[in-house]
PDB file of C-alpha atoms in Angstrom:
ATOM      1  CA  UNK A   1      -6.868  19.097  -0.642  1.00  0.00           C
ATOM      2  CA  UNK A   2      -6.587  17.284  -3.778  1.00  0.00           C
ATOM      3  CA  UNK A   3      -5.018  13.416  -3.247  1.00  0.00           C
ATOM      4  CA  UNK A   4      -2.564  12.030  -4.989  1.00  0.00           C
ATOM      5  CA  UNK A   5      -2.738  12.234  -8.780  1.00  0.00           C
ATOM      6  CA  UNK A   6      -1.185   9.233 -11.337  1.00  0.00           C
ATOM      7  CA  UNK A   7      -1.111   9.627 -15.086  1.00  0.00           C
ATOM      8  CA  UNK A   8      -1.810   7.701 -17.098  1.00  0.00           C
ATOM      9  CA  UNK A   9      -4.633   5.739 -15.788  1.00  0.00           C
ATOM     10  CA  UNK A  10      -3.681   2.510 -18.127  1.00  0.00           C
ATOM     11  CA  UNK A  11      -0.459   2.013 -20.358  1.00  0.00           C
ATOM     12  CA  UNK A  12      -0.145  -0.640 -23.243  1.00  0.00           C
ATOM     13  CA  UNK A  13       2.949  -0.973 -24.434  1.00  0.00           C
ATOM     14  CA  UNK A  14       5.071  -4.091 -26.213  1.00  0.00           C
ATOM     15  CA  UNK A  15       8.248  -6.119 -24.608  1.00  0.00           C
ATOM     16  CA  UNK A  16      11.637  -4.163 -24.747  1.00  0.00           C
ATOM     17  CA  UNK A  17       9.979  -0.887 -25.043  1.00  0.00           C
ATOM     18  CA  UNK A  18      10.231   1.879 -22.149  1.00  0.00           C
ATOM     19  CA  UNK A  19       7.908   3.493 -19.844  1.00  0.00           C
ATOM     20  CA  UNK A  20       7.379   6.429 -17.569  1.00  0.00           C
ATOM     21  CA  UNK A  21       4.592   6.896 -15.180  1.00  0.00           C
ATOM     22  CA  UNK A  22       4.110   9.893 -13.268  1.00  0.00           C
ATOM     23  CA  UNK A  23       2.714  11.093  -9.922  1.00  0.00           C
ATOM     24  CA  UNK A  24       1.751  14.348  -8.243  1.00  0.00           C
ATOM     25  CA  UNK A  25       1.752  13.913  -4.415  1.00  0.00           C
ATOM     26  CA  UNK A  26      -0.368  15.381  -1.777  1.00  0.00           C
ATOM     27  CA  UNK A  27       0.115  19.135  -1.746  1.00  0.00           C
ATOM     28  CA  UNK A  28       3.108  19.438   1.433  1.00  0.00           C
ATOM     29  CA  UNK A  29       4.155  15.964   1.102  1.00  0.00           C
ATOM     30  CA  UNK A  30       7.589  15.293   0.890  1.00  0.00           C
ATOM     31  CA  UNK A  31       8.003  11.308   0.344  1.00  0.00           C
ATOM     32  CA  UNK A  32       6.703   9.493  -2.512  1.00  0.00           C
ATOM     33  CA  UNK A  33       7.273   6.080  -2.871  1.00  0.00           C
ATOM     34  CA  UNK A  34       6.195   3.258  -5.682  1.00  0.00           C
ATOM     35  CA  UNK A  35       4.677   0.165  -5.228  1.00  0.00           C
ATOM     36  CA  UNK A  36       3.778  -2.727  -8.057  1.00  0.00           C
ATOM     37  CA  UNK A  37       0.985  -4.931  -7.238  1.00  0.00           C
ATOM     38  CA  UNK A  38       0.496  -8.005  -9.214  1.00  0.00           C
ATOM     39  CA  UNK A  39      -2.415 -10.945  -8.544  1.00  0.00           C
ATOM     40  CA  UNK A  40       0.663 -13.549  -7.801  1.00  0.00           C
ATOM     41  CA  UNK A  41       2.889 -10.697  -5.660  1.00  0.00           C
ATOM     42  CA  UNK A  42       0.666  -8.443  -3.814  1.00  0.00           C
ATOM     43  CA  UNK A  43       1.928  -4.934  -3.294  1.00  0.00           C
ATOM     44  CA  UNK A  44       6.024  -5.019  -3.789  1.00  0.00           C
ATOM     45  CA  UNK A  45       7.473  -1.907  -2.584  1.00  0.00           C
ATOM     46  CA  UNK A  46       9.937  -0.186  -5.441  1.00  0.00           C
ATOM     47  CA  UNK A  47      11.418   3.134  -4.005  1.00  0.00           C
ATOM     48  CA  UNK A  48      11.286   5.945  -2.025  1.00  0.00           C
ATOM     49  CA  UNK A  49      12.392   9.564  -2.554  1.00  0.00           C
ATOM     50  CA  UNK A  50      12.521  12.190  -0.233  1.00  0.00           C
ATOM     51  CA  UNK A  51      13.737  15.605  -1.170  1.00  0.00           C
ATOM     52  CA  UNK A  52      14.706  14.725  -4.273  1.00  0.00           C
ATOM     53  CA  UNK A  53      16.439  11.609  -3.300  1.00  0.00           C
ATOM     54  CA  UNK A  54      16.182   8.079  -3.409  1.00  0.00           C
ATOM     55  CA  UNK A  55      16.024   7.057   0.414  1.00  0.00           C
ATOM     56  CA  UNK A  56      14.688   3.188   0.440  1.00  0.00           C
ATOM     57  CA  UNK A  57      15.060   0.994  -2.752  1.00  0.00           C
ATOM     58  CA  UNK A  58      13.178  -2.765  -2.528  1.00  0.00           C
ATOM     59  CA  UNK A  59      14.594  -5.878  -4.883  1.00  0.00           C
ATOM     60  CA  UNK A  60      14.059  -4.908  -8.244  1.00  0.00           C
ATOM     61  CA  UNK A  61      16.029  -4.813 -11.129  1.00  0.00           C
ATOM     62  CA  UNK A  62      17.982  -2.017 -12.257  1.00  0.00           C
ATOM     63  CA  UNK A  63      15.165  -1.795 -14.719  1.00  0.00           C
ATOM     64  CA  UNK A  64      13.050  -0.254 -12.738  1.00  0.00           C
ATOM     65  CA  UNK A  65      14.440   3.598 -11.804  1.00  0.00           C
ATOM     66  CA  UNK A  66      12.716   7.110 -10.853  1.00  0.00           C
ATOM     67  CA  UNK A  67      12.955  10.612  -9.531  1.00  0.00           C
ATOM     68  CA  UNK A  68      11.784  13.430  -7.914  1.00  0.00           C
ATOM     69  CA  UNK A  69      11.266  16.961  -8.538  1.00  0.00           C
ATOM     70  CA  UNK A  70      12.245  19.573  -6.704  1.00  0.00           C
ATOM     71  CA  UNK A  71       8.086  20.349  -6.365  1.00  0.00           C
ATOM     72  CA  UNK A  72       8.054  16.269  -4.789  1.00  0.00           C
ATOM     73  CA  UNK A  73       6.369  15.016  -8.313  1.00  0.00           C
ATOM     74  CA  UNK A  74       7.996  11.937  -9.164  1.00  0.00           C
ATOM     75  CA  UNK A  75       8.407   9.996 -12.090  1.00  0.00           C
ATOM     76  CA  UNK A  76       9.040   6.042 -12.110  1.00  0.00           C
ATOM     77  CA  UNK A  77      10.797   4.570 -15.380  1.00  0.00           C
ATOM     78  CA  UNK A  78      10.647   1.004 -16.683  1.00  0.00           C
ATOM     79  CA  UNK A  79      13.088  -0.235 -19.473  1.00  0.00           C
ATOM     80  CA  UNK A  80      13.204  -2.968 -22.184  1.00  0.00           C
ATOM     81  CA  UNK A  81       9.756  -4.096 -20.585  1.00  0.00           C
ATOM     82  CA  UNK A  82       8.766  -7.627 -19.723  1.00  0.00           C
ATOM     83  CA  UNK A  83       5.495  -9.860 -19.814  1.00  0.00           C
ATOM     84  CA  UNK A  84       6.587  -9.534 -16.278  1.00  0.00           C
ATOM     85  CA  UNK A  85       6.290  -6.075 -15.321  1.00  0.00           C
ATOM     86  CA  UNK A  86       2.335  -5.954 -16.222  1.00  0.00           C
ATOM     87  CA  UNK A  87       1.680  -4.924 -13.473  1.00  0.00           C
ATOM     88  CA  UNK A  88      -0.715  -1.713 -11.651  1.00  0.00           C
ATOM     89  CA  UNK A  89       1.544   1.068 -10.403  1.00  0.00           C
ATOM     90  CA  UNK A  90       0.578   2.683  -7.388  1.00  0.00           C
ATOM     91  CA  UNK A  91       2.384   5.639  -5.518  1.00  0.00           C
ATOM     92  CA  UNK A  92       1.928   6.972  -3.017  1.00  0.00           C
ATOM     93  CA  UNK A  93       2.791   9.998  -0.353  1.00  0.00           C
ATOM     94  CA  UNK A  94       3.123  10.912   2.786  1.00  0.00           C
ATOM     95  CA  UNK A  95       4.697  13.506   5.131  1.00  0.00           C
ATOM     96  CA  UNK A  96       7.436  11.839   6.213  1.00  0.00           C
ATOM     97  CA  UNK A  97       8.694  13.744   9.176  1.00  0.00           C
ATOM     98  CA  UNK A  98       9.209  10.222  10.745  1.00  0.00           C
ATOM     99  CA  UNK A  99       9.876   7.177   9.571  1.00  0.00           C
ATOM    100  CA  UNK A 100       6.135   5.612  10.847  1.00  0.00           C
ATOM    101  CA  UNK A 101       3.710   7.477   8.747  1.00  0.00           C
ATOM    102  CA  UNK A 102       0.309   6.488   6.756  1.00  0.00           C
ATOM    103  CA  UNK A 103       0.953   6.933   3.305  1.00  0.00           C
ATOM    104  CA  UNK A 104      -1.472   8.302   0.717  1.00  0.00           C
ATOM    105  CA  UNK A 105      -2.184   6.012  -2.203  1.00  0.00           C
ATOM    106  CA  UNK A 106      -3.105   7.152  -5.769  1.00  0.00           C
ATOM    107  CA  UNK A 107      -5.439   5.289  -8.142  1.00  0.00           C
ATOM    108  CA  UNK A 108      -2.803   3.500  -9.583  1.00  0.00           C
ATOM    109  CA  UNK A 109      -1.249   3.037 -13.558  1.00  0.00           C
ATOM    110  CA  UNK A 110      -2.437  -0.169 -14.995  1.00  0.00           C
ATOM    111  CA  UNK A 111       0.550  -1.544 -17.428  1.00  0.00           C
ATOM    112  CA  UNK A 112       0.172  -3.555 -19.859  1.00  0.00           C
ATOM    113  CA  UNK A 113       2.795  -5.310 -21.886  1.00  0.00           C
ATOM    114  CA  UNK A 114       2.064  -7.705 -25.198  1.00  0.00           C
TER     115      UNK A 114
ATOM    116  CA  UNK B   1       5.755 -13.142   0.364  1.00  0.00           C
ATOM    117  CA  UNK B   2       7.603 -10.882   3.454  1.00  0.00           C
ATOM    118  CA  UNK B   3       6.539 -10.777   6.734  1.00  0.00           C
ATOM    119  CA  UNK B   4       3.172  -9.975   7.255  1.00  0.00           C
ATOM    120  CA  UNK B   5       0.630 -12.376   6.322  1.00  0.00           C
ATOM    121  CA  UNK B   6      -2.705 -12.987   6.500  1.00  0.00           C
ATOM    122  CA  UNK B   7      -4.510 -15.794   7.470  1.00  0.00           C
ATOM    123  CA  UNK B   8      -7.766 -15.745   5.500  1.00  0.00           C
ATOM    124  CA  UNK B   9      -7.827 -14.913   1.882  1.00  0.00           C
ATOM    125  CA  UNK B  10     -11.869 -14.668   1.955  1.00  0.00           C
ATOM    126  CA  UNK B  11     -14.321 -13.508   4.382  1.00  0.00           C
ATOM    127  CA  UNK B  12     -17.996 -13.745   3.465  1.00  0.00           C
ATOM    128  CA  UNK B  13     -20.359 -12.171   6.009  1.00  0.00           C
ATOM    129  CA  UNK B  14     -23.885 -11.137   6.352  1.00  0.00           C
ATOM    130  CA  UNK B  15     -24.748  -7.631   6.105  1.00  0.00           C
ATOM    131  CA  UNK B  16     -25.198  -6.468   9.896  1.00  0.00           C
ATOM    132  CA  UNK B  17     -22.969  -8.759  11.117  1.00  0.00           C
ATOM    133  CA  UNK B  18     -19.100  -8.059  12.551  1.00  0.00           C
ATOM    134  CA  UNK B  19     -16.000  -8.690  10.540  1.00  0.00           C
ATOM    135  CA  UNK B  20     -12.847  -9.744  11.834  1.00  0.00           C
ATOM    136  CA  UNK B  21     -10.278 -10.327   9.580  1.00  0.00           C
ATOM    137  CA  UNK B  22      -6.468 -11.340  10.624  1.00  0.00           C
ATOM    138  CA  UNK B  23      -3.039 -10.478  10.098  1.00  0.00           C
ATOM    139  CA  UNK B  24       0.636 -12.218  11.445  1.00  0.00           C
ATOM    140  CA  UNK B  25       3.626 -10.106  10.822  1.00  0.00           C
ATOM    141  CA  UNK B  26       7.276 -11.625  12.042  1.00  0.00           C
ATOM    142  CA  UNK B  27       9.198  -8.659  12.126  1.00  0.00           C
ATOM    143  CA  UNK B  28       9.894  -7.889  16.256  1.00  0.00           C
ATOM    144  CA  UNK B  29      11.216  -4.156  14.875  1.00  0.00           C
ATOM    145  CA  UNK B  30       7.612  -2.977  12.882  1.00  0.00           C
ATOM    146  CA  UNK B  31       6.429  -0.260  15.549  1.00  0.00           C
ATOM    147  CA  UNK B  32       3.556   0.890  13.051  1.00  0.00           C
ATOM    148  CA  UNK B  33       0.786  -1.279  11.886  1.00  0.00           C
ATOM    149  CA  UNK B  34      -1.474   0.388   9.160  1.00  0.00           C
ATOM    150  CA  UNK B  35      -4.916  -1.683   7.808  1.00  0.00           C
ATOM    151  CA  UNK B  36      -5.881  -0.377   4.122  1.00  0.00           C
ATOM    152  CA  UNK B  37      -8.802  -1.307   2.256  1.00  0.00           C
ATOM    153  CA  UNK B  38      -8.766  -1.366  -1.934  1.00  0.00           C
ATOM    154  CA  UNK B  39     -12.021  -1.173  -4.181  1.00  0.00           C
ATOM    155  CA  UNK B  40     -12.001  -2.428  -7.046  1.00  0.00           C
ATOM    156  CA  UNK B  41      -9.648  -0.135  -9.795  1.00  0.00           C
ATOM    157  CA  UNK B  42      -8.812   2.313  -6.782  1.00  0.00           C
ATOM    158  CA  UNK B  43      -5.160   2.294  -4.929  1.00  0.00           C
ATOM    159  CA  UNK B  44      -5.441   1.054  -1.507  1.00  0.00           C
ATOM    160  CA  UNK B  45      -7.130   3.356   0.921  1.00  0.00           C
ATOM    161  CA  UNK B  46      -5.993   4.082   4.300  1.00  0.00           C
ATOM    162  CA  UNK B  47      -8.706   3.093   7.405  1.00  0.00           C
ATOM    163  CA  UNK B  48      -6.387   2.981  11.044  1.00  0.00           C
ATOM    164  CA  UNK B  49      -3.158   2.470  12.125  1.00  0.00           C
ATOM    165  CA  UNK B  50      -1.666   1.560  15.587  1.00  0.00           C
ATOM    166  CA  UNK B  51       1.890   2.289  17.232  1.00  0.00           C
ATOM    167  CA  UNK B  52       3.359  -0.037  18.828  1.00  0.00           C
ATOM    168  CA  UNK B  53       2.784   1.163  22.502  1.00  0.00           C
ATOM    169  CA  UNK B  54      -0.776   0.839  21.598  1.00  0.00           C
ATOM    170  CA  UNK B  55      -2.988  -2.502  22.105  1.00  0.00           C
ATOM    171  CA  UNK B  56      -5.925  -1.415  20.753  1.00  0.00           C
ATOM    172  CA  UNK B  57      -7.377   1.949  18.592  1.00  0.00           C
ATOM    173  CA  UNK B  58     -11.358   2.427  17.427  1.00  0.00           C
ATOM    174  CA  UNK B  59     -12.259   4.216  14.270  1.00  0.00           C
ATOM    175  CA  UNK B  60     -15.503   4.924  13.156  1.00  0.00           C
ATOM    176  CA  UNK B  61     -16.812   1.430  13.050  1.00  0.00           C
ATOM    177  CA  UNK B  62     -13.295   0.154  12.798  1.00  0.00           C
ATOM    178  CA  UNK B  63     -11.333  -1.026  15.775  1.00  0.00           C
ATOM    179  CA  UNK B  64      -8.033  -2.462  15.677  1.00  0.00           C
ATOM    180  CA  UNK B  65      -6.158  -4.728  17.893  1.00  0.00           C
ATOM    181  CA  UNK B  66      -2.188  -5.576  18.348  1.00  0.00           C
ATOM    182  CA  UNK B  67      -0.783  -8.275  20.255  1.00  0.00           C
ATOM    183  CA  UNK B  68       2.939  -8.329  20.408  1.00  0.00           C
ATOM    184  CA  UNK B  69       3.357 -11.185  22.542  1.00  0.00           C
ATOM    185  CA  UNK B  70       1.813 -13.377  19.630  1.00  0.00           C
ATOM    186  CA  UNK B  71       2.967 -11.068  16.548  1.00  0.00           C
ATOM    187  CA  UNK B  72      -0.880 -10.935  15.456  1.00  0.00           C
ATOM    188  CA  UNK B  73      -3.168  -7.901  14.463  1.00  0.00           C
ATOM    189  CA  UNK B  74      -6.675  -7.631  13.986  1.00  0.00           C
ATOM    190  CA  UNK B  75      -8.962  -5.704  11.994  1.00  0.00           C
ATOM    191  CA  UNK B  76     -12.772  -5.108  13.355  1.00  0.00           C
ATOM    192  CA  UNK B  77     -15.772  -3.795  11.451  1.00  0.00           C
ATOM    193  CA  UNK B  78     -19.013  -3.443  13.158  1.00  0.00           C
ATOM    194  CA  UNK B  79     -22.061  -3.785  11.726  1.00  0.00           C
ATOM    195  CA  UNK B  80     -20.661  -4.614   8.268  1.00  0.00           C
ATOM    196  CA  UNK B  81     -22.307  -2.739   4.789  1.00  0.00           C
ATOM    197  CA  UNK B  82     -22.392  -3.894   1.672  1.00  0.00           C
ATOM    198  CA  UNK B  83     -20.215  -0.859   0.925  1.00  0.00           C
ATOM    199  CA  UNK B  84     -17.567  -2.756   3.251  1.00  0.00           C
ATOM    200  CA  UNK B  85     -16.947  -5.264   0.480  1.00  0.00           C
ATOM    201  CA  UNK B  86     -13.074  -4.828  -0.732  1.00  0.00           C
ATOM    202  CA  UNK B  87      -9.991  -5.970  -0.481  1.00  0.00           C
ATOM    203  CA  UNK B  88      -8.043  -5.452   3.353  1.00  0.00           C
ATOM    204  CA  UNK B  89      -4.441  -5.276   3.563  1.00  0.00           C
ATOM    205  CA  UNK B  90      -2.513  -5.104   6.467  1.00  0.00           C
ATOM    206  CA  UNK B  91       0.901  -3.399   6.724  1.00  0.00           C
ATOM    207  CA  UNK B  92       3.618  -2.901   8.849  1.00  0.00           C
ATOM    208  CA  UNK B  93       6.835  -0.177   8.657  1.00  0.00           C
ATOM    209  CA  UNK B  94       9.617  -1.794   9.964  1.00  0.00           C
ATOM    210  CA  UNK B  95      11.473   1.235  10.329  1.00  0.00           C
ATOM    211  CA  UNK B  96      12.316   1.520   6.711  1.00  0.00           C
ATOM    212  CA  UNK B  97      11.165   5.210   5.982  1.00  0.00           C
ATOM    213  CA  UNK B  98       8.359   5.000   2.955  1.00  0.00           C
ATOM    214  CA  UNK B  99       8.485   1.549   2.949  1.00  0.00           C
ATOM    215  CA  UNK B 100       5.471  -0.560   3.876  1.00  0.00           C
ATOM    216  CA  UNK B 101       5.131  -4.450   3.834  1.00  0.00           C
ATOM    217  CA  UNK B 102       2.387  -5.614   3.200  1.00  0.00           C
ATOM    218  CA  UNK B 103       0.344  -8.729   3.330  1.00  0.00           C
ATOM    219  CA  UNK B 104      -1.606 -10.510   0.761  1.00  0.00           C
ATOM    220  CA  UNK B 105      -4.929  -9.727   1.323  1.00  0.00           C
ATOM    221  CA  UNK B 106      -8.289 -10.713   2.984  1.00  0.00           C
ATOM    222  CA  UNK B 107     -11.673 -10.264   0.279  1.00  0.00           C
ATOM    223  CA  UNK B 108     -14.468  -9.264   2.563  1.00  0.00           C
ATOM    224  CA  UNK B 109     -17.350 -10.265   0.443  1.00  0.00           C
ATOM    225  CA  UNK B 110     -20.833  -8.827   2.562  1.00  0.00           C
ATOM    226  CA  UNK B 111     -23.808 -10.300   1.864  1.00  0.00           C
ATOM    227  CA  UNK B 112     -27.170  -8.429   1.770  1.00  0.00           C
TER     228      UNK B 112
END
C-alpha cells in the first residue's frame, strides 16, 4: 500500500505571494491533517479534515486554510506569505474511526520564502 | 511549547548499548501516547504507541513505558544501531481527533 504522497517536495516562493501544497493520503484513510515544523516550534498542528470537513483547527492565522476532496486528497493553502511561514509541511493520515489513532506522516513540503 | 515535553534534547550512546530517552506530558485527558522517530528530510515515522490502560508495550526492540501517576513516558531501544540515529518525538492525543501534540525532540546520536 503506497504511504502518503506530498507534492511538491520543496517550494520557493517570495513574501506576499500564495501557496498550495498537496497530499494524497493512505489508500482508505479518511482524516488528513497538517502539521508545520519549524527548528524554533517543533511540529505545530494546522487542521484536520474528515470527510470533507474541517474537524480540528490549531492557532494559526486565517492565512493558513485547506480542503479535502471527496477521494480524502487534501490541499493546504498559504496566503500573502511570510519570512515566517518557511517552514516543512508535513501531512499526514490516518483512519480515524476513533479519535486515538497513529497517524501516517508524508515526507513533508519544504517552503521557502525570500 | 504545549504539553508534552521532553527532557533531553541529545542522547549520544554507544552502538550496542540501550537508549532511553524521556518524555513529560501535563495533559490528565491524553489517553494515547504515540513515540515517532524522523530521519533526516523524511516526515516523522511512527515506532509504538500506548493507551492509557496500558503501563507498558514492547516492539521489536522498542519498549515503551507510561506512568500516569508521574505524567512521564519512556521510550526504550535495545541494543541501539547506528541506523537508530534520528530525531524521537513523543506525542500525545488529548482527545482532539487528528490532532497530536507533540514534544520537541530528543537527537539520538549512536556511536559506532
Amino acid at each position: 500500500k503506497a504511504g502518503v504522497t506530498q507534492t511538491p517536495r520543496y517550494l520557493i516562493k517570495t513574501r506576499g505571494q500564495q501557496v498550495t501544497l498537496s497530499c494524497s493520503p493512505i489508500s482508505g484513510h479518511r482524516s488528513v491533517s497538517w502539521y508545520q515544523q519549524t527548528p524554533g516550534q517543533g511540529l505545530q498542528f494546522l487542521f484536520e479534515y474528515f470527510s470533507e470537513t474541517q474537524r480540528n483547527k490549531g492557532n494559526f492565522p486565517g492565512r493558513f486554510s485547506g480542503r479535502q476532496f471527496s477521494n480524502s486528497r487534501s490541499e493546504m493553502n498559504v496566503s500573502t506569505l511570510e519570512l515566517g511561514d518557511s517552514a516543512l509541511y508535513l501531512c499526514a493520515s490516518s483512519l480515524a474511526d476513533q479519535s486515538s489513532e497513529k497517524l501516517f506522516f508524508g515526507s513533508g513540503t519544504q517552503l521557502s520564502v525570500l | 511549547g504545549e504539553s508534552v515535553g521532553l527532557h533531553l534534547p541529545t542522547l549520544s550512546v554507544q552502538e550496542g548499548d540501550n537508549s532511553i530517552i524521556n518524555c513529560a506530558y501535563s495533559n490528565s485527558a491524553s489517553d494515547y501516547f504515540i513515540w515517532y522517530k524522523q530521519e533526516s528530510g523524511k516526515g516523522p515515522q511512527f515506532i509504538i504507541d500506548i493507551r492509557s490502560n496500558m503501563d507498558k508495550r514492547q516492539g521489536q526492540r522498542v519498549t515503551v513505558l507510561l506512568n500516569k501517576t508521574v505524567k512521564h513516558l519512556s521510550l526504550q531501544i535495545a541494543a541501539t544501531q547506528p541506523g537508530d540515529s534520528a530525531v524521537y518525538f513523543c506525542a500525545e492525543n488529548a482527545n482532539q481527533g487528528g490532532k497530536l501534540i507533540f514534544g520537541q525532540g530528543t537527537e539520538l546520536s549512536v556511536k559506532p
